[in-house]
Every structure is written in structure tokens, then in C-alpha cells.
Backbone as CSV, one residue per row, in Angstrom:
resi,resn,N_x,N_y,N_z,CA_x,CA_y,CA_z,C_x,C_y,C_z
1,MET,0.773,-1.174,0.000,0.000,0.000,0.000,0.822,1.247,0.000
2,VAL,1.887,1.113,0.470,2.770,2.243,0.508,3.036,2.708,-0.915
3,THR,3.214,1.750,-1.732,3.442,2.128,-3.111,2.228,2.816,-3.707
4,LYS,1.093,2.357,-3.264,-0.121,2.977,-3.765,-0.205,4.416,-3.299
5,LEU,0.141,4.638,-2.066,0.087,5.993,-1.536,1.072,6.875,-2.280
6,HIS,2.207,6.328,-2.510,3.219,7.091,-3.184,2.776,7.445,-4.611
7,LYS,2.090,6.501,-5.271,1.590,6.748,-6.617,0.497,7.796,-6.578
8,ASP,-0.370,7.724,-5.577,-1.452,8.695,-5.464,-0.887,10.081,-5.207
9,SER,0.117,10.199,-4.383,0.679,11.502,-4.097,1.413,12.041,-5.312
10,ALA,2.004,11.214,-6.119,2.667,11.647,-7.347,1.640,12.144,-8.337
11,LYS,0.493,11.485,-8.368,-0.563,11.897,-9.289,-1.125,13.244,-8.874
12,THR,-1.301,13.468,-7.589,-1.834,14.736,-7.118,-0.838,15.851,-7.325
13,SER,0.440,15.594,-7.173,1.426,16.644,-7.396,1.515,16.987,-8.890
14,ASP,1.358,16.021,-9.770,1.343,16.281,-11.211,0.095,17.074,-11.591
15,ALA,-1.009,16.757,-10.986,-2.266,17.434,-11.283,-2.206,18.871,-10.793
16,SER,-1.652,19.062,-9.602,-1.575,20.429,-9.086,-0.559,21.236,-9.890
17,HIS,0.517,20.588,-10.311,1.519,21.269,-11.131,0.908,21.632,-12.495
18,MET,0.125,20.765,-13.067,-0.513,21.001,-14.350,-1.586,22.077,-14.210
19,SER,-2.285,22.036,-13.122,-3.311,23.037,-12.872,-2.671,24.410,-12.746
20,ALA,-1.551,24.497,-12.098,-0.849,25.765,-11.944,-0.318,26.233,-13.299
21,SER,0.162,25.305,-14.085,0.687,25.635,-15.406,-0.437,26.167,-16.302
22,VAL,-1.595,25.529,-16.267,-2.733,25.968,-17.068,-3.203,27.334,-16.583
23,LYS,-3.182,27.502,-15.251,-3.591,28.772,-14.667,-2.652,29.891,-15.118
24,ASP,-1.367,29.604,-15.099,-0.380,30.597,-15.535,-0.550,30.914,-17.025
25,SER,-0.777,29.914,-17.841,-0.960,30.114,-19.277,-2.208,30.949,-19.556
26,ALA,-3.263,30.652,-18.837,-4.508,31.400,-19.023,-4.306,32.852,-18.642
27,GLN,-3.549,33.069,-17.565,-3.304,34.435,-17.118,-2.449,35.177,-18.144
28,GLN,-1.465,34.511,-18.724,-0.621,35.149,-19.739,-1.442,35.487,-21.004
29,ILE,-2.327,34.588,-21.369,-3.179,34.831,-22.544,-4.069,36.044,-22.282
30,TRP,-4.619,36.084,-21.071,-5.465,37.221,-20.689,-4.686,38.526,-20.748
31,GLN,-3.459,38.502,-20.235,-2.636,39.706,-20.222,-2.231,40.113,-21.638
32,ALA,-1.953,39.116,-22.496,-1.618,39.418,-23.896,-2.819,40.065,-24.586
33,GLY,-4.001,39.569,-24.300,-5.217,40.142,-24.872,-5.418,41.576,-24.417
34,LEU,-5.179,41.827,-23.107,-5.305,43.190,-22.599,-4.289,44.112,-23.253
35,GLY,-3.064,43.606,-23.408,-2.023,44.417,-24.061,-2.397,44.726,-25.515
36,ALA,-2.900,43.720,-26.210,-3.308,43.916,-27.607,-4.468,44.913,-27.685
37,PHE,-5.389,44.793,-26.763,-6.528,45.705,-26.732,-6.070,47.141,-26.495
38,THR,-5.145,47.307,-25.534,-4.632,48.645,-25.227,-3.897,49.216,-26.431
39,ARG,-3.085,48.395,-27.060,-2.337,48.855,-28.241,-3.309,49.181,-29.383
40,ALA,-4.332,48.356,-29.568,-5.318,48.600,-30.624,-6.053,49.910,-30.362
41,GLN,-6.330,50.184,-29.082,-6.986,51.456,-28.770,-6.087,52.630,-29.101
42,ALA,-4.823,52.517,-28.771,-3.886,53.622,-28.998,-3.590,53.783,-30.487
43,GLU,-3.294,52.702,-31.150,-2.888,52.774,-32.550,-4.060,52.575,-33.503
44,GLY,-5.157,52.075,-33.000,-6.325,51.802,-33.854,-6.893,53.053,-34.462
45,SER,-6.981,54.121,-33.706,-7.521,55.368,-34.255,-6.589,55.907,-35.331
46,LYS,-5.255,55.758,-35.097,-4.293,56.209,-36.109,-4.427,55.353,-37.373
47,ALA,-4.544,54.047,-37.211,-4.690,53.145,-38.355,-6.009,53.422,-39.085
48,PHE,-7.066,53.670,-38.319,-8.364,53.965,-38.904,-8.295,55.250,-39.731
49,GLU,-7.681,56.287,-39.195,-7.542,57.546,-39.920,-6.708,57.356,-41.183
50,ALA,-5.665,56.552,-41.109,-4.834,56.280,-42.286,-5.647,55.546,-43.347
51,LEU,-6.467,54.598,-42.918,-7.302,53.858,-43.869,-8.346,54.780,-44.511
52,VAL,-8.898,55.699,-43.723,-9.875,56.650,-44.264,-9.212,57.541,-45.304
53,LYS,-8.005,58.044,-45.004,-7.293,58.897,-45.957,-7.011,58.140,-47.256
54,GLU,-6.604,56.915,-47.132,-6.318,56.097,-48.316,-7.601,55.848,-49.113
55,GLY,-8.693,55.607,-48.406,-9.981,55.396,-49.073,-10.436,56.635,-49.823
56,VAL,-10.269,57.828,-49.218,-10.644,59.080,-49.876,-9.802,59.279,-51.131
57,SER,-8.521,58.993,-51.036,-7.630,59.134,-52.181,-8.060,58.210,-53.319
58,ILE,-8.354,56.977,-52.996,-8.772,56.009,-54.020,-10.109,56.438,-54.627
59,GLN,-11.030,56.929,-53.801,-12.330,57.372,-54.294,-12.164,58.536,-55.269
60,ARG,-11.311,59.494,-54.962,-11.080,60.633,-55.857,-10.520,60.169,-57.199
61,LYS,-9.550,59.267,-57.129,-8.964,58.755,-58.369,-10.017,58.032,-59.195
62,THR,-10.835,57.234,-58.537,-11.871,56.478,-59.240,-12.890,57.420,-59.864
63,GLN,-13.289,58.465,-59.148,-14.246,59.435,-59.693,-13.664,60.170,-60.890
64,ALA,-12.393,60.531,-60.798,-11.759,61.244,-61.907,-11.723,60.363,-63.152
65,VAL,-11.362,59.100,-62.973,-11.308,58.180,-64.109,-12.715,57.965,-64.674
66,ALA,-13.688,57.814,-63.775,-15.067,57.599,-64.229,-15.588,58.809,-64.994
67,GLU,-15.332,60.017,-64.509,-15.769,61.223,-65.204,-15.095,61.346,-66.563
68,GLU,-13.828,60.995,-66.633,-13.104,61.034,-67.900,-13.727,60.063,-68.898
69,LYS,-14.046,58.867,-68.434,-14.657,57.861,-69.314,-16.054,58.307,-69.758
70,ILE,-16.809,58.919,-68.850,-18.143,59.399,-69.196,-18.051,60.518,-70.228
71,THR,-17.117,61.432,-70.045,-16.928,62.524,-71.000,-16.532,61.977,-72.367
72,GLU,-15.643,61.022,-72.370,-15.203,60.409,-73.617,-16.367,59.703,-74.313
73,ALA,-17.143,58.947,-73.554,-18.290,58.234,-74.125,-19.336,59.215,-74.643
74,THR,-19.573,60.296,-73.915,-20.537,61.305,-74.345,-20.086,61.952,-75.646
75,SER,-18.803,62.241,-75.729,-18.260,62.843,-76.949,-18.431,61.900,-78.142
76,LYS,-18.122,60.640,-77.940,-18.265,59.659,-79.022,-19.730,59.536,-79.445
77,MET,-20.635,59.487,-78.484,-22.055,59.339,-78.800,-22.582,60.577,-79.533
78,THR,-22.136,61.753,-79.125,-22.554,62.980,-79.788,-22.065,62.999,-81.228
79,HIS,-20.825,62.599,-81.426,-20.253,62.552,-82.776,-21.011,61.549,-83.643
80,MET,-21.285,60.376,-83.083,-22.021,59.352,-83.835,-23.432,59.830,-84.157
81,ALA,-24.088,60.479,-83.205,-25.446,60.979,-83.434,-25.455,62.040,-84.523
82,THR,-24.446,62.897,-84.529,-24.344,63.929,-85.561,-24.162,63.296,-86.938
83,ASP,-23.278,62.301,-87.015,-23.063,61.611,-88.287,-24.331,60.929,-88.779
84,ILE,-25.008,60.262,-87.871,-26.227,59.541,-88.259,-27.308,60.515,-88.696
85,SER,-27.462,61.615,-87.969,-28.507,62.577,-88.337,-28.194,63.243,-89.679
86,SER,-26.926,63.510,-89.956,-26.584,64.122,-91.251,-26.839,63.137,-92.395
87,LYS,-26.505,61.870,-92.174,-26.791,60.859,-93.199,-28.291,60.702,-93.390
88,ALA,-29.026,60.694,-92.294,-30.475,60.525,-92.376,-31.119,61.718,-93.074
89,SER,-30.646,62.926,-92.771,-31.230,64.103,-93.414,-30.918,64.102,-94.908
90,GLY,-29.741,63.641,-95.283,-29.401,63.529,-96.701,-30.329,62.553,-97.402
91,GLN,-30.595,61.422,-96.777,-31.502,60.430,-97.348,-32.926,60.985,-97.391
92,TRP,-33.298,61.716,-96.355,-34.637,62.302,-96.304,-34.809,63.319,-97.424
93,ASP,-33.768,64.115,-97.687,-33.836,65.097,-98.771,-33.999,64.402,-100.118
94,LYS,-33.283,63.312,-100.318,-33.413,62.555,-101.565,-34.832,62.025,-101.728
95,LEU,-35.368,61.474,-100.655,-36.721,60.935,-100.688,-37.736,62.042,-100.967
96,GLU,-37.538,63.184,-100.350,-38.435,64.321,-100.560,-38.393,64.793,-102.009
97,ASN,-37.200,64.857,-102.594,-37.066,65.279,-103.994,-37.751,64.289,-104.928
98,ILE,-37.578,63.011,-104.669,-38.223,61.987,-105.504,-39.742,62.138,-105.420
99,PHE,-40.249,62.333,-104.207,-41.686,62.490,-104.012,-42.200,63.718,-104.759
100,GLU,-41.491,64.841,-104.633,-41.914,66.067,-105.302,-41.926,65.899,-106.820
101,GLU,-40.921,65.218,-107.359,-40.864,64.995,-108.802,-42.037,64.143,-109.271
102,ARG,-42.347,63.102,-108.541,-43.450,62.216,-108.937,-44.797,62.926,-108.837
103,VAL,-44.980,63.724,-107.794,-46.230,64.476,-107.657,-46.345,65.487,-108.796
104,ALA,-45.252,66.156,-109.126,-45.271,67.137,-110.215,-45.621,66.460,-111.540
105,LYS,-45.064,65.276,-111.801,-45.379,64.548,-113.036,-46.856,64.165,-113.078
106,ALA,-47.376,63.684,-111.940,-48.783,63.283,-111.894,-49.693,64.486,-112.117
107,LEU,-49.394,65.611,-111.492,-50.205,66.814,-111.668,-50.117,67.332,-113.101
108,ASN,-48.945,67.235,-113.713,-48.757,67.660,-115.091,-49.596,66.804,-116.028
109,LYS,-49.670,65.490,-115.786,-50.478,64.594,-116.608,-51.962,64.935,-116.477
110,LEU,-52.359,65.398,-115.308,-53.762,65.758,-115.085,-54.096,67.156,-115.616
111,GLY,-53.092,67.899,-116.028,-53.314,69.223,-116.586,-53.324,70.329,-115.544
112,VAL,-52.862,70.053,-114.351,-52.809,71.063,-113.302,-51.554,71.903,-113.523
113,PRO,-51.704,73.223,-113.543,-50.515,74.050,-113.783,-49.542,73.977,-112.600
114,SER,-48.287,74.083,-112.933,-47.252,74.030,-111.895,-47.064,75.413,-111.291
115,ALA,-46.252,75.466,-110.252,-45.964,76.748,-109.596,-45.264,77.691,-110.563
116,LYS,-44.424,77.155,-111.447,-43.750,77.990,-112.444,-44.765,78.596,-113.411
117,ASP,-45.733,77.747,-113.833,-46.754,78.239,-114.760,-47.563,79.358,-114.120
118,VAL,-47.955,79.168,-112.860,-48.756,80.181,-112.156,-47.955,81.461,-111.982
119,SER,-46.695,81.349,-111.608,-45.883,82.554,-111.426,-45.653,83.256,-112.762
120,ALA,-45.532,82.505,-113.870,-45.381,83.127,-115.184,-46.662,83.865,-115.562
121,LEU,-47.822,83.251,-115.254,-49.089,83.924,-115.533,-49.242,85.188,-114.695
122,ILE,-48.858,85.133,-113.461,-48.932,86.316,-112.593,-48.053,87.432,-113.144
123,ALA,-46.860,87.081,-113.589,-45.950,88.080,-114.154,-46.550,88.681,-115.418
124,ARG,-47.177,87.842,-116.236,-47.775,88.348,-117.480,-48.970,89.250,-117.166
125,ILE,-49.781,88.861,-116.155,-50.921,89.700,-115.760,-50.426,91.045,-115.242
126,ASP,-49.368,91.018,-114.462,-48.803,92.275,-113.961,-48.341,93.164,-115.111
127,ALA,-47.706,92.555,-116.121,-47.234,93.332,-117.273,-48.420,93.909,-118.046
128,LEU,-49.480,93.108,-118.224,-50.665,93.604,-118.930,-51.352,94.721,-118.141
129,ASN,-51.437,94.565,-116.833,-52.023,95.626,-115.996,-51.238,96.919,-116.136
130,HIS,-49.949,96.798,-116.156,-49.098,97.985,-116.303,-49.345,98.649,-117.659
131,ALA,-49.454,97.825,-118.685,-49.694,98.366,-120.031,-51.069,99.026,-120.099
132,VAL,-52.078,98.414,-119.473,-53.423,98.984,-119.469,-53.423,100.309,-118.723
133,GLN,-52.699,100.361,-117.622,-52.645,101.616,-116.867,-51.996,102.722,-117.696
134,LYS,-50.992,102.381,-118.469,-50.370,103.385,-119.333,-51.352,103.869,-120.397
135,LEU,-52.077,102.915,-120.958,-53.036,103.288,-122.006,-54.215,104.057,-121.410
136,SER,-54.659,103.678,-120.234,-55.807,104.357,-119.628,-55.437,105.776,-119.213
137,ALA,-54.201,106.035,-118.945,-53.780,107.400,-118.619,-53.873,108.288,-119.861
138,LYS,-53.638,107.745,-121.049,-53.728,108.513,-122.301,-55.175,108.547,-122.802
139,ALA,-55.972,107.536,-122.589,-57.317,107.384,-123.138,-58.321,108.415,-122.616
140,PRO,-58.375,108.855,-121.382,-59.388,109.811,-120.944,-59.347,111.120,-121.731
141,ALA,-58.242,111.577,-122.180,-58.160,112.812,-122.958,-58.867,112.624,-124.284
142,VAL,-58.778,111.492,-124.921,-59.411,111.205,-126.203,-60.912,111.086,-126.002
143,LYS,-61.392,110.495,-124.964,-62.812,110.272,-124.712,-63.531,111.593,-124.452
144,THR,-62.929,112.490,-123.784,-63.585,113.752,-123.473,-63.850,114.562,-124.742
145,THR,-62.958,114.522,-125.671,-63.174,115.271,-126.919,-64.232,114.583,-127.762
146,ALA,-64.276,113.264,-127.749,-65.273,112.523,-128.526,-66.642,112.700,-127.913
147,ALA,-66.730,112.811,-126.616,-68.012,112.966,-125.945,-68.614,114.341,-126.242
148,LYS,-67.834,115.352,-126.445,-68.330,116.698,-126.728,-68.881,116.792,-128.149
149,THR,-68.313,116.095,-129.068,-68.718,116.190,-130.470,-69.870,115.262,-130.806
150,ALA,-70.035,114.152,-130.087,-71.084,113.180,-130.420,-72.418,113.637,-129.857
151,PRO,-73.563,113.445,-130.656,-74.874,113.825,-130.146,-75.331,112.839,-129.087
152,LYS,-76.163,113.331,-128.163,-76.626,112.482,-127.078,-77.776,111.644,-127.582
153,ALA,-77.816,110.378,-127.189,-78.875,109.460,-127.606,-80.038,109.590,-126.649
154,ALA,-81.254,109.333,-127.161,-82.446,109.429,-126.328,-82.498,108.224,-125.393
155,PRO,-82.976,108.445,-124.153,-83.041,107.304,-123.243,-84.112,106.326,-123.685
156,LYS,-83.842,105.065,-123.474,-84.756,103.999,-123.856,-85.783,103.828,-122.759
157,SER,-87.048,103.535,-123.161,-88.084,103.291,-122.159,-88.251,101.795,-121.983
158,LYS,-88.611,101.430,-120.797,-88.742,100.007,-120.503,-90.204,99.610,-120.647
159,ALA,-90.449,98.432,-121.188,-91.811,97.926,-121.333,-92.244,97.294,-120.035
160,LYS,-93.542,97.477,-119.697,-94.033,96.932,-118.442,-94.412,95.476,-118.642
161,PRO,-94.051,94.645,-117.701,-94.354,93.216,-117.837,-95.723,92.872,-117.247
162,THR,-96.773,93.516,-117.689,-98.105,93.256,-117.162,-98.651,91.942,-117.667
163,ALA,-98.361,91.599,-118.882,-98.872,90.344,-119.442,-98.328,89.164,-118.666
164,ARG,-97.169,89.259,-118.247,-96.550,88.169,-117.500,-97.219,88.018,-116.149
165,LYS,-97.501,89.094,-115.491,-98.123,89.041,-114.164,-99.504,88.406,-114.258
166,THR,-100.252,88.720,-115.261,-101.578,88.144,-115.369,-101.512,86.664,-115.671
167,ALA,-100.554,86.238,-116.424,-100.436,84.809,-116.732,-100.102,84.027,-115.489
168,THR,-99.276,84.573,-114.650,-98.931,83.872,-113.426,-100.075,83.899,-112.438
169,LYS,-100.907,84.957,-112.474,-102.036,85.016,-111.562,-103.094,83.992,-111.947
170,ARG,-103.291,83.787,-113.220,-104.267,82.824,-113.683,-103.847,81.415,-113.335
171,ALA,-102.597,81.107,-113.399,-102.109,79.753,-113.136,-102.187,79.431,-111.672
172,ALA,-102.086,80.394,-110.837,-102.067,80.147,-109.394,-103.379,79.568,-108.886
173,PRO,-104.626,80.051,-109.271,-105.859,79.491,-108.710,-106.077,78.043,-109.119
174,LYS,-105.612,77.612,-110.257,-105.812,76.224,-110.671,-105.063,75.255,-109.792
175,ALA,-104.009,75.652,-109.250,-103.211,74.748,-108.445,-103.876,74.547,-107.132
């Protein structure tokens, strides 16, 4: 039994030694954590501010690049839109001319005068009016002398339509 006692006491001394070792390790871990926490508090705000500054710098660079790309894309799109609209307007003008020519041919076949014909007639009417005005300015002098020399004609008397009235009166009672 003595040996048993000796074995039991060896086991208890190993257990107490191990318990003390675990206790010491736990305490060191706790102290390391406190030290890390204290250091993080002291240097954490500095690290945080440094990270914020770096983030602001990166954001500015990214915005500048993005704005440059947007400006470039806008310029390209504007140029392309201008090219397309000029091509489209050219095609539209061609289509409009073709339409006008076909309408003019159809109207000509139907005998409708064109705008040129109407403007030529207007010009000719204006020329004739001008010529008439020139002649009418000279003509009143000739008429006044002819009116003085010519004898005056007797006024004509009008016949009364009494026969007609009676014929219509007779027809009315029969109806």
C-alpha cells in the first residue's frame, strides 16, 4: 500500500503542477489580450484615420477616371449621333425630292398648272395691268373730246311686264 500511496501523491502533485501551469498560461493569454486591446486602442484610431485617408484618395482617383470615361463616351455618342442625323437628313432630302418629282409629273399629266406656270401667268398679268394703266392714262383725254362732239342718244323706255303678271295670276288658282 505504501506504493499505492506514493503513486497517489505523485498523481496529485502532477495534477496540481498542471493546474498551476494551465492557470499561468490562461493568465498570460489574458494579459496578452489586454495588451493587444490597449495597443489597438492607442494605434487603432491612427490606423483607422490612415485607412480613411487612403480610401478618400482612391475614391477621388476612381471618380476622376469615371468622369473622364463618361466625358469620352458622351463625346463619341454625340459625334455618332451627328453623323447619323446628317446621313439621315441627306436620305430624307433625296426621298423628298423623288416624291416632289413624282407628284409634279402626276399633276402635269392631269393638266394642273405648276408653280412655275402660275408665277409666269402672274408676271404676265402684272405686265398687262401695267400696259393697261399706261393706255388708260392717255385714253381719258381722247374720250372727253369725242363725248363733246357726239350727239346724245335718247333714253330707252322700258316695257311693263303686265302680261306676265296676269299669266302667273291665272295659273295660281288652278293649283
